[in-house]
Each structure stands twice: as C-alpha cells, then as structure tokens.
PDB file of C-alpha atoms in Angstrom:
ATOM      1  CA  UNK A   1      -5.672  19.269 -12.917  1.00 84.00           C
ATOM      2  CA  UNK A   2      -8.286  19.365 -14.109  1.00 88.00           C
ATOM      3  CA  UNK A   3      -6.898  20.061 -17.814  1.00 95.00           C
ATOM      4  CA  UNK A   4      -3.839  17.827 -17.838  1.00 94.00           C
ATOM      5  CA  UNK A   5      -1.298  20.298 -18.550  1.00 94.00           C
ATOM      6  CA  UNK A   6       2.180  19.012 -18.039  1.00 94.00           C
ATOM      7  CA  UNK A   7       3.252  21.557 -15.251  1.00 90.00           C
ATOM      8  CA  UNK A   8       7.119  19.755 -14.240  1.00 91.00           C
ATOM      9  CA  UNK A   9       9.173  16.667 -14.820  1.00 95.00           C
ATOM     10  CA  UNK A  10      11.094  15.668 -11.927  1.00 96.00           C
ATOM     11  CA  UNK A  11      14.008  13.489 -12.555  1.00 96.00           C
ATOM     12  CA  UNK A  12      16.776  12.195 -10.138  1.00 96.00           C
ATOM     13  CA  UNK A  13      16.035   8.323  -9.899  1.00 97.00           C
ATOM     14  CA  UNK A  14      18.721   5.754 -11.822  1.00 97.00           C
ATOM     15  CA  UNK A  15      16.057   2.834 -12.563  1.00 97.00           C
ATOM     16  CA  UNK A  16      12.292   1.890 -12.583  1.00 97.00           C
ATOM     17  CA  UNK A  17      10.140   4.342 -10.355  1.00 98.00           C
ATOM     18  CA  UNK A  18       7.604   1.781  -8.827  1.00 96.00           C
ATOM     19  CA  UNK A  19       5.394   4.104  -7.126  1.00 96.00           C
ATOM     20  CA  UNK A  20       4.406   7.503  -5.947  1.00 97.00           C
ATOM     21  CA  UNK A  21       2.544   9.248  -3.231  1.00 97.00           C
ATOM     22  CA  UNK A  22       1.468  12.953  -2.297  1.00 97.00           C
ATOM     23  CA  UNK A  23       1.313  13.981   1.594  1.00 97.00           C
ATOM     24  CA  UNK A  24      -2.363  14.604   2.836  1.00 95.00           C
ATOM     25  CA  UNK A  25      -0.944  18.121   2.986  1.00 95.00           C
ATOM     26  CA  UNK A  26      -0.356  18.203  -0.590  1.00 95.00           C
ATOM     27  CA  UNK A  27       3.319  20.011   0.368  1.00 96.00           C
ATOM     28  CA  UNK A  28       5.584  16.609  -0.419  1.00 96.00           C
ATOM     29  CA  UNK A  29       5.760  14.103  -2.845  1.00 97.00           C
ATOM     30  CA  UNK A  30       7.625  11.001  -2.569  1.00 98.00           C
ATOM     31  CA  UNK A  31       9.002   8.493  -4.990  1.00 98.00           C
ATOM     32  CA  UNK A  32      10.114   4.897  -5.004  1.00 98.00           C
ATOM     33  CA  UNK A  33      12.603   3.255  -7.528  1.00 98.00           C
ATOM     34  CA  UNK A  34      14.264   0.007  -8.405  1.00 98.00           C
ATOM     35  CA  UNK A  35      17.021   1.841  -7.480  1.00 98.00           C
ATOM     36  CA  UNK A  36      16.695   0.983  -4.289  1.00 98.00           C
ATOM     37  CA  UNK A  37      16.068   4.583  -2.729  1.00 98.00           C
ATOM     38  CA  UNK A  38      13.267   6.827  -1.710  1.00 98.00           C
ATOM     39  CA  UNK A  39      12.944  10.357  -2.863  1.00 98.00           C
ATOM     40  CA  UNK A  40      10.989  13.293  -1.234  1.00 98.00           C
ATOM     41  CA  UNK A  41      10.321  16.260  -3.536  1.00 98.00           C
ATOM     42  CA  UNK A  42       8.899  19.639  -2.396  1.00 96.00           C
ATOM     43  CA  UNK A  43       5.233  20.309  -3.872  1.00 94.00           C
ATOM     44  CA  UNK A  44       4.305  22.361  -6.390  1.00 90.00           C
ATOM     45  CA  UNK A  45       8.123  23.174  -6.661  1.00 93.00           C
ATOM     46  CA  UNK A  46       9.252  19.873  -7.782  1.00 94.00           C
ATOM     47  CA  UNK A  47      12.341  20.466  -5.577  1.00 96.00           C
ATOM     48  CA  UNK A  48      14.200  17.584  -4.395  1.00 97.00           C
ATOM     49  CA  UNK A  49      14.771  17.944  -0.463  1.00 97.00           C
ATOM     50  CA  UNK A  50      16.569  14.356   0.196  1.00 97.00           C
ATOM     51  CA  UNK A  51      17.105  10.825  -0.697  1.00 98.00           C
ATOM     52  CA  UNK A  52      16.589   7.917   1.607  1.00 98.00           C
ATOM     53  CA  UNK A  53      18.459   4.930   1.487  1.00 97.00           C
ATOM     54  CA  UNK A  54      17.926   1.790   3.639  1.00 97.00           C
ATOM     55  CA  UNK A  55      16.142  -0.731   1.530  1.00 97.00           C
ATOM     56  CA  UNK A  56      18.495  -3.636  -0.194  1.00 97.00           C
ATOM     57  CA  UNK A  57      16.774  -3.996  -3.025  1.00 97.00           C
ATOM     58  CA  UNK A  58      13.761  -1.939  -4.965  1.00 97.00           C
ATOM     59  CA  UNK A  59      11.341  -0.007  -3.236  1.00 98.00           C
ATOM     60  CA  UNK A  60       7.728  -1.421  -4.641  1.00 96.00           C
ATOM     61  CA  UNK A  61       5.517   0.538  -2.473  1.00 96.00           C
ATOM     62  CA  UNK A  62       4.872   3.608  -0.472  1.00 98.00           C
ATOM     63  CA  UNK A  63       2.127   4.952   1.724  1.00 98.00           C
ATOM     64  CA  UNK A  64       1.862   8.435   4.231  1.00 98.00           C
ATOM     65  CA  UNK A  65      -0.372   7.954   7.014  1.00 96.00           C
ATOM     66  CA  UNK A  66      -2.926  10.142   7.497  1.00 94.00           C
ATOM     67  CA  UNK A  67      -1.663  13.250  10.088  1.00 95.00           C
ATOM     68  CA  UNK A  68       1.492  12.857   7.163  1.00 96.00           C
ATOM     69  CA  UNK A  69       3.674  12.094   9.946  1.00 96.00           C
ATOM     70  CA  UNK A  70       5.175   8.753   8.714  1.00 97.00           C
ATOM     71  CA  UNK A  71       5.932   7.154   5.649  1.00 98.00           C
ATOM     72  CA  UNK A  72       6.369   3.098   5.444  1.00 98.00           C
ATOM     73  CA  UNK A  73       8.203   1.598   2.544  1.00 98.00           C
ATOM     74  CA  UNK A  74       8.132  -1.932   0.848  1.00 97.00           C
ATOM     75  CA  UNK A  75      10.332  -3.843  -0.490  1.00 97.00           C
ATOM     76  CA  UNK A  76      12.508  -6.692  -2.958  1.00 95.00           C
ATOM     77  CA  UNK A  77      14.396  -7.201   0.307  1.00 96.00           C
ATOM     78  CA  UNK A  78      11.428  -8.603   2.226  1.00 96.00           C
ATOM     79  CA  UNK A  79      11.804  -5.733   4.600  1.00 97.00           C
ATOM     80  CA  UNK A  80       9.087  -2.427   5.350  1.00 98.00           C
ATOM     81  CA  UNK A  81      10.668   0.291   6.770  1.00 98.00           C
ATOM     82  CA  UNK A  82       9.162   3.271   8.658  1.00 98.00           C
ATOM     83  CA  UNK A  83      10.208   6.754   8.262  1.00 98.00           C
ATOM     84  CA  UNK A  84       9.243  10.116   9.669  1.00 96.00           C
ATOM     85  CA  UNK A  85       8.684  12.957   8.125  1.00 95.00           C
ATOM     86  CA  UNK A  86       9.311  15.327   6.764  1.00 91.00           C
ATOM     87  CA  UNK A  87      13.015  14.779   7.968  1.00 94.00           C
ATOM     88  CA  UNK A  88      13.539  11.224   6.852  1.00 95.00           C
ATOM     89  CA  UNK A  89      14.594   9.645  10.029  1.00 96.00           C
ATOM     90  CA  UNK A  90      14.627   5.713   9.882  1.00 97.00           C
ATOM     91  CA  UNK A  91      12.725   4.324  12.891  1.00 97.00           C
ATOM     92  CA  UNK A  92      11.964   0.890  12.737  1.00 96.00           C
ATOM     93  CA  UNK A  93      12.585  -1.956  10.515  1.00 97.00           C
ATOM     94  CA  UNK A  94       9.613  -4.352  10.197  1.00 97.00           C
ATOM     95  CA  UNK A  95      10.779  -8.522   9.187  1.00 96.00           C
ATOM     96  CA  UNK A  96       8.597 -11.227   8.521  1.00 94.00           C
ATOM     97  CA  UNK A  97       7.935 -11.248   5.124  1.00 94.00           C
ATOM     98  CA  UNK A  98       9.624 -14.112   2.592  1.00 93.00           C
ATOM     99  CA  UNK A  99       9.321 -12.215  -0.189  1.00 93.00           C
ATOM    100  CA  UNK A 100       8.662  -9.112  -2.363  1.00 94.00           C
ATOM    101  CA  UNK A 101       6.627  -6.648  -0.162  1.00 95.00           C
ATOM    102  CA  UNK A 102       4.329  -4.938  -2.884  1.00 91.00           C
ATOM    103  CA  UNK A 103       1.186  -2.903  -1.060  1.00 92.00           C
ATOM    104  CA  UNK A 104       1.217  -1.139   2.192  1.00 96.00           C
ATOM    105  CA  UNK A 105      -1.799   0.321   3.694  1.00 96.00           C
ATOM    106  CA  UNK A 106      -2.417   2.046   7.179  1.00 97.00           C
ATOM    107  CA  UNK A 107      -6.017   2.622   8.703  1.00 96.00           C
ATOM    108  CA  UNK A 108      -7.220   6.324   8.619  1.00 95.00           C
ATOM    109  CA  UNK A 109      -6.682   6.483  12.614  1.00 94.00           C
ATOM    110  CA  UNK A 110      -2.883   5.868  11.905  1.00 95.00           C
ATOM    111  CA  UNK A 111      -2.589   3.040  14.172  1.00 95.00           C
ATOM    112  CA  UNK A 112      -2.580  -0.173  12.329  1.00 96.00           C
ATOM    113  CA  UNK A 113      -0.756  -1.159   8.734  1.00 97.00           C
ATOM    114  CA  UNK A 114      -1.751  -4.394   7.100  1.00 96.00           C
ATOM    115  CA  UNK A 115       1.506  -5.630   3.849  1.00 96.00           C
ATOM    116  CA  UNK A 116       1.154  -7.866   1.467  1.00 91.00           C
ATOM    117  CA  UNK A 117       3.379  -9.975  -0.094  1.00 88.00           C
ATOM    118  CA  UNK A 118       4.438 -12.239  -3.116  1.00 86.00           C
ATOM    119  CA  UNK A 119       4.947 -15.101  -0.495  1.00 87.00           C
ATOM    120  CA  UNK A 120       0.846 -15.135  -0.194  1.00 84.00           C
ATOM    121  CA  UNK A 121       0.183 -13.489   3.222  1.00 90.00           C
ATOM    122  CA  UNK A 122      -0.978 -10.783   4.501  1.00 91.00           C
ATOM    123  CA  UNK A 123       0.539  -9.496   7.732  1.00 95.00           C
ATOM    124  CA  UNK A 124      -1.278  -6.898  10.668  1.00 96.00           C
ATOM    125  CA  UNK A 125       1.417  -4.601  12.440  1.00 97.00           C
ATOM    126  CA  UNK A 126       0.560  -2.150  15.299  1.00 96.00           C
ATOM    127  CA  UNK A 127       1.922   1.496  14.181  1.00 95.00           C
ATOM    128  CA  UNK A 128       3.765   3.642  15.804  1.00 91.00           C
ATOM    129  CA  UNK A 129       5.670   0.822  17.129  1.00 93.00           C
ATOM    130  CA  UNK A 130       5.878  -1.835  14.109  1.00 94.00           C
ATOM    131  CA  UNK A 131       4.965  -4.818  16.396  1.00 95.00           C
ATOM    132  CA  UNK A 132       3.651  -7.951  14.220  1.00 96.00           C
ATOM    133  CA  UNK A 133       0.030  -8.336  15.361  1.00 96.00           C
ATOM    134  CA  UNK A 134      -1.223 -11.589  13.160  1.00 94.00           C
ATOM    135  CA  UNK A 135      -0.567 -12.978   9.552  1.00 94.00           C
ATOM    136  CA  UNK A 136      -3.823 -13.445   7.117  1.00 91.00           C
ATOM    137  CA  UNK A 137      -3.017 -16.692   5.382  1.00 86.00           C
ATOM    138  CA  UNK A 138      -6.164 -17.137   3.317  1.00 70.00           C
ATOM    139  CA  UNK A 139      -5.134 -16.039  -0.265  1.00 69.00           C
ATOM    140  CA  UNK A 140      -3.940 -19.345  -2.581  1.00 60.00           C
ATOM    141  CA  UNK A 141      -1.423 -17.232  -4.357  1.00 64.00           C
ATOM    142  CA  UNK A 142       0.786 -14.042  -4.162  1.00 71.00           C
ATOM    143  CA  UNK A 143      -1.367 -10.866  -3.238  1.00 73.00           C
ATOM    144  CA  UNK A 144      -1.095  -7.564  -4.975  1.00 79.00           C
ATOM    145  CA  UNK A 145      -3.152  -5.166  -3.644  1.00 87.00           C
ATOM    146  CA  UNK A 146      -4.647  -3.846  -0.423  1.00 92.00           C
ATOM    147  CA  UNK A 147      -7.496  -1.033   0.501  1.00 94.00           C
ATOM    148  CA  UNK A 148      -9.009   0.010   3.791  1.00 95.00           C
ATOM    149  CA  UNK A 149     -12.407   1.365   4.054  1.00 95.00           C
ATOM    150  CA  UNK A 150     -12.620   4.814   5.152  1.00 94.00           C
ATOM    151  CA  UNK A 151     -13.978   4.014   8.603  1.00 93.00           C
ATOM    152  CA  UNK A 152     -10.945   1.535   9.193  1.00 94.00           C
ATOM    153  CA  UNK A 153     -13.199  -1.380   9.896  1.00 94.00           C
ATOM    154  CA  UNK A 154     -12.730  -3.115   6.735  1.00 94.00           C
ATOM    155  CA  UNK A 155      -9.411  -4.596   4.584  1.00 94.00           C
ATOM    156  CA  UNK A 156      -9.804  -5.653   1.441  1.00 93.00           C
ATOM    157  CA  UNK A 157      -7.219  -7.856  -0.611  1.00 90.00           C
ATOM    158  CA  UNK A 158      -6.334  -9.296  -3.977  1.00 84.00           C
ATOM    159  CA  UNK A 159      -4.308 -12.016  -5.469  1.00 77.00           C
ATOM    160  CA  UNK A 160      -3.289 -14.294  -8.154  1.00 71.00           C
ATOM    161  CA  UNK A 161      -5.650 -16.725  -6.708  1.00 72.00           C
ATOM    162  CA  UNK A 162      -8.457 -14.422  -8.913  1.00 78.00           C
ATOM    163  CA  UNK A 163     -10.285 -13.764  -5.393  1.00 80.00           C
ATOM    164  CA  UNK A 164     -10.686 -10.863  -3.655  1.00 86.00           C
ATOM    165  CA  UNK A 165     -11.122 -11.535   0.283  1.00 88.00           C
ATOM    166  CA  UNK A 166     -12.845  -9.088   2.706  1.00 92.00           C
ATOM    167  CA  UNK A 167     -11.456  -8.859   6.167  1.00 93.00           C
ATOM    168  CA  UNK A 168     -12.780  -7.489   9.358  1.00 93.00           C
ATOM    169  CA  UNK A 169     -10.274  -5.241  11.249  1.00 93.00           C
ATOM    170  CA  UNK A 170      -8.572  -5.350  13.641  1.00 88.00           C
ATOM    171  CA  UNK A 171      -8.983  -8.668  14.436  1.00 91.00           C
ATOM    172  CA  UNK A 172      -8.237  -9.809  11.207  1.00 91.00           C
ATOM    173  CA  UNK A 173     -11.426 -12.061  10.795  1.00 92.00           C
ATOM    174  CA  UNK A 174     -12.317 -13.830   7.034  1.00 93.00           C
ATOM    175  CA  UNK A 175     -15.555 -12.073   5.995  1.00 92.00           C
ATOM    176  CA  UNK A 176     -16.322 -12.925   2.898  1.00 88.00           C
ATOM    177  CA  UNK A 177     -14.619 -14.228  -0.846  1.00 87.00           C
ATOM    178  CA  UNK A 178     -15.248 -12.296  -3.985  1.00 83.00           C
ATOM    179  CA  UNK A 179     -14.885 -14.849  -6.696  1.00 76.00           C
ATOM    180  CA  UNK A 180     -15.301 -15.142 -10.552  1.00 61.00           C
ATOM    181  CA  UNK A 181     -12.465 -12.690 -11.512  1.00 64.00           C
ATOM    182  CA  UNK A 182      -9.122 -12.951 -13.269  1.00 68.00           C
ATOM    183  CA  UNK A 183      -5.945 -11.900 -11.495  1.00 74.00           C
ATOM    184  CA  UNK A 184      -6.628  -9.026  -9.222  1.00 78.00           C
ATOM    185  CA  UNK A 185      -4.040  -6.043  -9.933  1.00 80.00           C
ATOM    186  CA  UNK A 186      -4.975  -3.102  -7.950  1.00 86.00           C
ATOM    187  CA  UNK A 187      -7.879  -2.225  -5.402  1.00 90.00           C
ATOM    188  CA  UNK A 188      -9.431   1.207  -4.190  1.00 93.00           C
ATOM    189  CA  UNK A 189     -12.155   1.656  -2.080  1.00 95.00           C
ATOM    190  CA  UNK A 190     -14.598   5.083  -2.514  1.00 95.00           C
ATOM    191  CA  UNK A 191     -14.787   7.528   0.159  1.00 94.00           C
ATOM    192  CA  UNK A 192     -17.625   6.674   1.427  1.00 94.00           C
ATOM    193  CA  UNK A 193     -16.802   2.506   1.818  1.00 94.00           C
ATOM    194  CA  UNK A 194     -19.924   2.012  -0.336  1.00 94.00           C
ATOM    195  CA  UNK A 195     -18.054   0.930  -4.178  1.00 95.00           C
ATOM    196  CA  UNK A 196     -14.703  -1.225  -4.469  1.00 93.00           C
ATOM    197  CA  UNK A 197     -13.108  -0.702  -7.859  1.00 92.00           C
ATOM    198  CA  UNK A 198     -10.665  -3.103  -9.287  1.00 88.00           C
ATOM    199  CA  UNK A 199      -8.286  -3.700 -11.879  1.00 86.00           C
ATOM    200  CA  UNK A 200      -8.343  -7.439 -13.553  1.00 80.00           C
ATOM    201  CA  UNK A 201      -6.107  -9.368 -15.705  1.00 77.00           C
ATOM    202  CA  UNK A 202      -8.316  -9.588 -18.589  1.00 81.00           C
ATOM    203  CA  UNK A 203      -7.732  -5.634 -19.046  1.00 86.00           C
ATOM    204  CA  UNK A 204     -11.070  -4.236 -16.949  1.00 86.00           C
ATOM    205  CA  UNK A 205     -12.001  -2.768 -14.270  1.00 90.00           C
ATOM    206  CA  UNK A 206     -14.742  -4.178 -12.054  1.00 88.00           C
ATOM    207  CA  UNK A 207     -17.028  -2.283  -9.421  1.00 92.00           C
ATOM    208  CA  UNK A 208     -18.498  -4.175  -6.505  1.00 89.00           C
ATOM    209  CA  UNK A 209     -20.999  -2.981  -3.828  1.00 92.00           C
ATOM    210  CA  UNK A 210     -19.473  -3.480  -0.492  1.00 90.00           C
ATOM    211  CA  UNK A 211     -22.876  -3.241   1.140  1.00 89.00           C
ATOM    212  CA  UNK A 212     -24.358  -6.402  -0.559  1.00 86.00           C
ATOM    213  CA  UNK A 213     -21.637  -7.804  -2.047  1.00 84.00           C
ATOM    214  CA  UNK A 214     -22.381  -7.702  -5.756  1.00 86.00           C
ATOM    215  CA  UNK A 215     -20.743  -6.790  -8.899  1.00 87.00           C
ATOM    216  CA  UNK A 216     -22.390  -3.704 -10.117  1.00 89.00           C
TER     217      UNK A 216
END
C-alpha cells in the first residue's frame, strides 16, 4: 500500500483459504483454510513459521486480540479454539455451538469474545479462560457477521433474518433492530464507533449512524 503493487504470494494451503488476519504488530500473518489448518506466516517476509492443526473440519474465521497474544479460531466442526502466540500452543477448546462457527470477535480490552453461528445464536465467552457467559438468541436466522465498537461497549450483529441487532456489552442486553435490509454479509464499525458499514445481499454497501440510528 498505498499503490497496490503485488509485493509476495504465499502459498502452502491444500483448499479454500476462508480468511486472513495481520497481528496488531504487523510482524505475523495468519491464514485459515478448508483444509482444516491454520497457518502463521512471518511479515513482510512471507515466511511460513508453522501450521496448526486441531480443528475437524474448515477453519471459517480468525481473529488476534488486541496485545496479539492470542488467536481464536472458528469452525465447520462447531468448535472455537484458542491459541497463543506466537508459538501456537492450543489452550482451550470452546463447545456450544450446533453449527458452522463463521465470525469471532474479542473486545479491545481482550477480555470478552462474542461467535456467531449458522445455528442462529450468538454466544458471550469470558477470555482468557473460554468460560460460556450467555447466548444472544434474538436473530430469526443464521448470523454472519459480528463488530465491536472501539470502546467495547457495543456488539453489533447480522443475519439472514435481513436485520442487524445492536447489543449492549457485557451484559448482552437487546438495544435496538436495524431493519429494511437484505441479507447482511459482513459488518465493520469505524474507529471512532460513530459509522457502521455493511455489506448486503442486493450487492451494496450501507452506512448507518450509530449515534442516531439512521441510514446515512
């Protein structure tokens, strides 16, 4: 960046490569495939360092917390898994999920991560530890996307229900229901927790106020 030139292809993975993440650092970059492992590359080498394996099934989504001290991985086997870095170490597995895990997110003081799953819930765990703290059961449908606002107060969620719901954390309270959109594919929240951004079925993206609650 910021000219787009193609600086290194890494390759290693067998299938699908579901999604990526860089360490706050900027030092590692890791990798999740459909081939059911997890692979952490050196940054800006591009070298790869070592590849996890734990998960049953794909791994559909990765996130670093903040001090880039611990990864957590979702997956096709209904299982999150949290590793530490840089070394890899498995600590904990996290069940409780019925189905595909597909978006992790952890709040920016590292100590809670709220998954989301095809089964339609949304589920609170305490972090380091991986206790379950409560399950959001709000959305109709599968949800596929999660952001939390910078200041950790706030979780915000999609689905295939075409709502987006805003949740007060940590207790996990129903604040409010964004309606009048297609399927809900991704979510990001801006730095400052004043703009949500999402990506919609019908091929746009959308741009909320979080202040006010209106589409922009």
């Amino acid at each position: 960046l910021p000219d787009g030139t193609l600086l290194q292809t890494l390759e290693g993975h067998t299938s699908i490569v579901n999604d990526v993440v860089i360490s706050p650092d900027g030092a590692l970059l890791v990798s999740g495939s459909m081939d059911k492992t997890i692979k952490l590359w050196s940054l800006p080498d591009g070298m790869l360092l070592r590849t996890l394996e734990g998960h049953a099934y794909g791994v559909n989504a990765l996130v670093i917390s903040k001090d880039g001290k611990l990864l957590v991985s979702g997956s096709g086997d209904v299982t999150i898994l949290l590793w530490r870095l840089p070394d890899g170490r498995l600590l904990h597995t996290l069940e409780g999920h019925t189905d595909d895990v597909i978006a992790l997110a952890i709040s920016p003081d590292g100590t809670l991560l709220a998954s989301n799953s095809i089964d339609g819930t949304i589920k609170l765990w305490s972090l380091p530890d991986g206790t379950l703290l409560r399950t959001l059961e709000e959305h109709a449908y599968d949800v596929n996307s999660l952001a939390i606002n910078p200041d950790g107060k706030l979780l915000a969620s999609g689905g295939g229900d075409y709502t987006i719901k805003l949740w007060s954390l940590p207790d996990g309270r129903l604040l409010s229901t964004l309606k009048g959109h297609t399927k809900v594919n991704d979510l990001a929240i801006s730095p400052d927790g004043e703009l949500l951004a999402f990506g919609c079925g019908d091929d746009t993206i959308k741009l909320w106020s979080l202040p006010d609650r209106s589409l922009l």
